[in-house]
Amino acid sequence: AYYTLKAVDILGFIPANASDDLRKYMKLRRDVLKAYPYAKIASAELNYIEQTVAQMTSEKEKKKFIKDRERVMKEQFEKDLKNLTYTQGKILIKLIDRETGSTSYKLVKDLRGSLQAFFWQGIAKLFSANLKSEYNPEGEDKAIEQIVQSIEKGELQVRN
């Protein structure tokens, strides 16, 4: 004999802080998805600059090339980057370190000099950021790393 039963929802125990944790994770995921493409672009641009500058002999030519690339990047991305939230900006700083192996401070210092690096670090500090932030995938940035790994595996799609 067969009996038809009413549908029943079965709910497991959900800890009180789970919804807060989920909300924080979803916000972090949104922020990483927003910042990640810019970190990839920064890494590609840095590689291009390094390869091109390595073939130049004149310091004047190198400085002009770097300034020209900075101008092009600024024209292309300044508006988008200004629309990042503070949190997305901090994540971008970390992801640039992840993608390039250098902190944003070191990159500015190497490409534009100590004075520019000092200036931009001061601006970053005004917004509670730090260009010297290092990426720590085993520690405080573990959740970011997991999200990036999901992006790189194709499990998460970046939509900008």
mmCIF file of N, CA and C in Angstrom, residues 30-100:
data_model
loop_
_atom_site.group_PDB
_atom_site.id
_atom_site.type_symbol
_atom_site.label_atom_id
_atom_site.label_comp_id
_atom_site.label_asym_id
_atom_site.label_seq_id
_atom_site.Cartn_x
_atom_site.Cartn_y
_atom_site.Cartn_z
ATOM 1 N N ARG A 30 31.592 39.830 -2.647
ATOM 2 C CA ARG A 30 31.254 40.928 -3.576
ATOM 3 C C ARG A 30 32.440 41.872 -3.761
ATOM 4 N N ASP A 31 33.113 42.216 -2.659
ATOM 5 C CA ASP A 31 34.231 43.146 -2.716
ATOM 6 C C ASP A 31 35.430 42.557 -3.459
ATOM 7 N N VAL A 32 35.710 41.278 -3.238
ATOM 8 C CA VAL A 32 36.812 40.621 -3.942
ATOM 9 C C VAL A 32 36.500 40.531 -5.441
ATOM 10 N N LEU A 33 35.265 40.174 -5.770
ATOM 11 C CA LEU A 33 34.874 40.098 -7.183
ATOM 12 C C LEU A 33 35.022 41.451 -7.874
ATOM 13 N N LYS A 34 34.819 42.522 -7.149
ATOM 14 C CA LYS A 34 34.949 43.868 -7.707
ATOM 15 C C LYS A 34 36.423 44.261 -7.877
ATOM 16 N N ALA A 35 37.259 43.941 -6.898
ATOM 17 C CA ALA A 35 38.657 44.377 -6.900
ATOM 18 C C ALA A 35 39.583 43.476 -7.719
ATOM 19 N N TYR A 36 39.284 42.205 -7.780
ATOM 20 C CA TYR A 36 40.185 41.224 -8.418
ATOM 21 C C TYR A 36 40.574 41.574 -9.858
ATOM 22 N N PRO A 37 39.637 41.955 -10.716
ATOM 23 C CA PRO A 37 40.038 42.262 -12.096
ATOM 24 C C PRO A 37 41.073 43.391 -12.185
ATOM 25 N N TYR A 38 40.961 44.376 -11.305
ATOM 26 C CA TYR A 38 41.924 45.483 -11.325
ATOM 27 C C TYR A 38 43.310 45.026 -10.879
ATOM 28 N N ALA A 39 43.374 44.085 -9.956
ATOM 29 C CA ALA A 39 44.664 43.537 -9.538
ATOM 30 C C ALA A 39 45.313 42.771 -10.695
ATOM 31 N N LYS A 40 44.515 42.030 -11.454
ATOM 32 C CA LYS A 40 45.034 41.305 -12.618
ATOM 33 C C LYS A 40 45.541 42.286 -13.676
ATOM 34 N N ILE A 41 44.802 43.364 -13.890
ATOM 35 C CA ILE A 41 45.214 44.386 -14.856
ATOM 36 C C ILE A 41 46.511 45.042 -14.390
ATOM 37 N N ALA A 42 46.602 45.367 -13.110
ATOM 38 C CA ALA A 42 47.813 45.987 -12.560
ATOM 39 C C ALA A 42 49.015 45.068 -12.752
ATOM 40 N N SER A 43 48.827 43.788 -12.521
ATOM 41 C CA SER A 43 49.911 42.825 -12.691
ATOM 42 C C SER A 43 50.362 42.754 -14.148
ATOM 43 N N ALA A 44 49.417 42.680 -15.066
ATOM 44 C CA ALA A 44 49.748 42.620 -16.497
ATOM 45 C C ALA A 44 50.453 43.902 -16.938
ATOM 46 N N GLU A 45 49.966 45.038 -16.470
ATOM 47 C CA GLU A 45 50.570 46.326 -16.830
ATOM 48 C C GLU A 45 51.985 46.418 -16.278
ATOM 49 N N LEU A 46 52.189 45.970 -15.047
ATOM 50 C CA LEU A 46 53.525 45.989 -14.454
ATOM 51 C C LEU A 46 54.482 45.118 -15.263
ATOM 52 N N ASN A 47 54.034 43.930 -15.649
ATOM 53 C CA ASN A 47 54.883 43.059 -16.479
ATOM 54 C C ASN A 47 55.248 43.739 -17.789
ATOM 55 N N TYR A 48 54.268 44.391 -18.422
ATOM 56 C CA TYR A 48 54.498 45.093 -19.680
ATOM 57 C C TYR A 48 55.517 46.222 -19.484
ATOM 58 N N ILE A 49 55.336 47.004 -18.425
ATOM 59 C CA ILE A 49 56.268 48.109 -18.147
ATOM 60 C C ILE A 49 57.672 47.576 -17.901
ATOM 61 N N GLU A 50 57.788 46.547 -17.067
ATOM 62 C CA GLU A 50 59.113 45.984 -16.750
ATOM 63 C C GLU A 50 59.810 45.449 -17.994
ATOM 64 N N GLN A 51 59.074 44.733 -18.834
ATOM 65 C CA GLN A 51 59.673 44.183 -20.055
ATOM 66 C C GLN A 51 60.114 45.285 -21.012
ATOM 67 N N THR A 52 59.287 46.307 -21.154
ATOM 68 C CA THR A 52 59.597 47.399 -22.079
ATOM 69 C C THR A 52 60.763 48.233 -21.565
ATOM 70 N N VAL A 53 60.734 48.580 -20.287
ATOM 71 C CA VAL A 53 61.776 49.415 -19.698
ATOM 72 C C VAL A 53 63.126 48.688 -19.712
ATOM 73 N N ALA A 54 63.095 47.369 -19.573
ATOM 74 C CA ALA A 54 64.340 46.585 -19.581
ATOM 75 C C ALA A 54 65.085 46.715 -20.904
ATOM 76 N N GLN A 55 64.365 47.018 -21.973
ATOM 77 C CA GLN A 55 64.986 47.147 -23.293
ATOM 78 C C GLN A 55 65.459 48.572 -23.582
ATOM 79 N N MET A 56 65.135 49.507 -22.705
ATOM 80 C CA MET A 56 65.510 50.909 -22.909
ATOM 81 C C MET A 56 66.845 51.189 -22.227
ATOM 82 N N THR A 57 67.614 52.078 -22.813
ATOM 83 C CA THR A 57 68.915 52.416 -22.237
ATOM 84 C C THR A 57 68.913 53.773 -21.542
ATOM 85 N N SER A 58 68.117 54.694 -22.008
ATOM 86 C CA SER A 58 68.084 56.046 -21.465
ATOM 87 C C SER A 58 67.126 56.143 -20.281
ATOM 88 N N GLU A 59 67.622 56.732 -19.164
ATOM 89 C CA GLU A 59 66.765 56.946 -17.988
ATOM 90 C C GLU A 59 65.621 57.887 -18.328
ATOM 91 N N LYS A 60 65.901 58.889 -19.140
ATOM 92 C CA LYS A 60 64.873 59.849 -19.553
ATOM 93 C C LYS A 60 63.772 59.135 -20.332
ATOM 94 N N GLU A 61 64.172 58.240 -21.219
ATOM 95 C CA GLU A 61 63.212 57.472 -22.020
ATOM 96 C C GLU A 61 62.358 56.566 -21.108
ATOM 97 N N LYS A 62 62.997 55.934 -20.131
ATOM 98 C CA LYS A 62 62.281 55.069 -19.191
ATOM 99 C C LYS A 62 61.240 55.856 -18.402
ATOM 100 N N LYS A 63 61.649 57.014 -17.842
ATOM 101 C CA LYS A 63 60.736 57.831 -17.055
ATOM 102 C C LYS A 63 59.564 58.317 -17.896
ATOM 103 N N LYS A 64 59.846 58.719 -19.140
ATOM 104 C CA LYS A 64 58.779 59.187 -20.028
ATOM 105 C C LYS A 64 57.803 58.050 -20.314
ATOM 106 N N PHE A 65 58.312 56.857 -20.575
ATOM 107 C CA PHE A 65 57.457 55.713 -20.856
ATOM 108 C C PHE A 65 56.563 55.394 -19.659
ATOM 109 N N ILE A 66 57.152 55.382 -18.468
ATOM 110 C CA ILE A 66 56.391 55.079 -17.255
ATOM 111 C C ILE A 66 55.297 56.129 -17.038
ATOM 112 N N LYS A 67 55.636 57.407 -17.215
ATOM 113 C CA LYS A 67 54.628 58.469 -17.063
ATOM 114 C C LYS A 67 53.524 58.324 -18.102
ATOM 115 N N ASP A 68 53.887 57.985 -19.334
ATOM 116 C CA ASP A 68 52.884 57.787 -20.389
ATOM 117 C C ASP A 68 51.946 56.633 -20.036
ATOM 118 N N ARG A 69 52.496 55.532 -19.549
ATOM 119 C CA ARG A 69 51.662 54.378 -19.165
ATOM 120 C C ARG A 69 50.750 54.743 -17.995
ATOM 121 N N GLU A 70 51.287 55.520 -17.052
ATOM 122 C CA GLU A 70 50.476 55.959 -15.919
ATOM 123 C C GLU A 70 49.299 56.805 -16.422
ATOM 124 N N ARG A 71 49.562 57.703 -17.353
ATOM 125 C CA ARG A 71 48.510 58.553 -17.901
ATOM 126 C C ARG A 71 47.434 57.712 -18.587
ATOM 127 N N VAL A 72 47.862 56.726 -19.388
ATOM 128 C CA VAL A 72 46.914 55.853 -20.088
ATOM 129 C C VAL A 72 46.061 55.078 -19.088
ATOM 130 N N MET A 73 46.697 54.516 -18.078
ATOM 131 C CA MET A 73 45.973 53.747 -17.059
ATOM 132 C C MET A 73 45.002 54.651 -16.291
ATOM 133 N N LYS A 74 45.445 55.854 -15.980
ATOM 134 C CA LYS A 74 44.594 56.792 -15.258
ATOM 135 C C LYS A 74 43.346 57.122 -16.076
ATOM 136 N N GLU A 75 43.543 57.422 -17.352
ATOM 137 C CA GLU A 75 42.411 57.734 -18.229
ATOM 138 C C GLU A 75 41.435 56.561 -18.301
ATOM 139 N N GLN A 76 41.979 55.371 -18.345
ATOM 140 C CA GLN A 76 41.144 54.190 -18.526
ATOM 141 C C GLN A 76 40.426 53.750 -17.248
ATOM 142 N N PHE A 77 41.082 53.883 -16.092
ATOM 143 C CA PHE A 77 40.549 53.267 -14.875
ATOM 144 C C PHE A 77 40.262 54.202 -13.710
ATOM 145 N N GLU A 78 40.652 55.452 -13.798
ATOM 146 C CA GLU A 78 40.502 56.347 -12.653
ATOM 147 C C GLU A 78 39.056 56.432 -12.161
ATOM 148 N N LYS A 79 38.114 56.591 -13.081
ATOM 149 C CA LYS A 79 36.704 56.709 -12.692
ATOM 150 C C LYS A 79 36.234 55.451 -11.960
ATOM 151 N N ASP A 80 36.564 54.279 -12.510
ATOM 152 C CA ASP A 80 36.161 53.014 -11.884
ATOM 153 C C ASP A 80 36.785 52.859 -10.498
ATOM 154 N N LEU A 81 38.069 53.186 -10.386
ATOM 155 C CA LEU A 81 38.756 53.011 -9.110
ATOM 156 C C LEU A 81 38.241 53.987 -8.057
ATOM 157 N N LYS A 82 37.830 55.168 -8.478
ATOM 158 C CA LYS A 82 37.265 56.124 -7.528
ATOM 159 C C LYS A 82 35.923 55.636 -6.988
ATOM 160 N N ASN A 83 35.262 54.759 -7.729
ATOM 161 C CA ASN A 83 33.970 54.234 -7.293
ATOM 162 C C ASN A 83 34.087 53.013 -6.379
ATOM 163 N N LEU A 84 35.313 52.550 -6.129
ATOM 164 C CA LEU A 84 35.485 51.451 -5.179
ATOM 165 C C LEU A 84 35.213 51.951 -3.767
ATOM 166 N N THR A 85 34.680 51.095 -2.923
ATOM 167 C CA THR A 85 34.508 51.446 -1.519
ATOM 168 C C THR A 85 35.871 51.375 -0.832
ATOM 169 N N TYR A 86 35.953 51.895 0.390
ATOM 170 C CA TYR A 86 37.209 51.814 1.146
ATOM 171 C C TYR A 86 37.644 50.359 1.291
ATOM 172 N N THR A 87 36.698 49.506 1.618
ATOM 173 C CA THR A 87 37.011 48.086 1.802
ATOM 174 C C THR A 87 37.521 47.471 0.503
ATOM 175 N N GLN A 88 36.869 47.779 -0.609
ATOM 176 C CA GLN A 88 37.317 47.256 -1.902
ATOM 177 C C GLN A 88 38.716 47.769 -2.229
ATOM 178 N N GLY A 89 39.002 49.020 -1.876
ATOM 179 C CA GLY A 89 40.340 49.578 -2.088
ATOM 180 C C GLY A 89 41.395 48.845 -1.276
ATOM 181 N N LYS A 90 41.076 48.546 -0.027
ATOM 182 C CA LYS A 90 42.014 47.804 0.825
ATOM 183 C C LYS A 90 42.243 46.398 0.266
ATOM 184 N N ILE A 91 41.180 45.774 -0.202
ATOM 185 C CA ILE A 91 41.314 44.440 -0.802
ATOM 186 C C ILE A 91 42.153 44.520 -2.067
ATOM 187 N N LEU A 92 41.950 45.564 -2.864
ATOM 188 C CA LEU A 92 42.747 45.742 -4.085
ATOM 189 C C LEU A 92 44.229 45.859 -3.749
ATOM 190 N N ILE A 93 44.569 46.616 -2.718
ATOM 191 C CA ILE A 93 45.970 46.754 -2.296
ATOM 192 C C ILE A 93 46.553 45.376 -1.965
ATOM 193 N N LYS A 94 45.782 44.566 -1.247
ATOM 194 C CA LYS A 94 46.238 43.214 -0.892
ATOM 195 C C LYS A 94 46.377 42.337 -2.133
ATOM 196 N N LEU A 95 45.394 42.417 -3.033
ATOM 197 C CA LEU A 95 45.422 41.577 -4.232
ATOM 198 C C LEU A 95 46.538 41.978 -5.186
ATOM 199 N N ILE A 96 46.890 43.253 -5.219
ATOM 200 C CA ILE A 96 48.032 43.683 -6.041
ATOM 201 C C ILE A 96 49.299 43.023 -5.509
ATOM 202 N N ASP A 97 49.449 42.973 -4.186
ATOM 203 C CA ASP A 97 50.602 42.270 -3.601
ATOM 204 C C ASP A 97 50.568 40.798 -3.985
ATOM 205 N N ARG A 98 49.390 40.189 -3.942
ATOM 206 C CA ARG A 98 49.256 38.774 -4.308
ATOM 207 C C ARG A 98 49.671 38.539 -5.755
ATOM 208 N N GLU A 99 49.203 39.408 -6.657
ATOM 209 C CA GLU A 99 49.430 39.204 -8.087
ATOM 210 C C GLU A 99 50.834 39.594 -8.548
ATOM 211 N N THR A 100 51.439 40.589 -7.891
ATOM 212 C CA THR A 100 52.741 41.081 -8.354
ATOM 213 C C THR A 100 53.905 40.624 -7.479
#
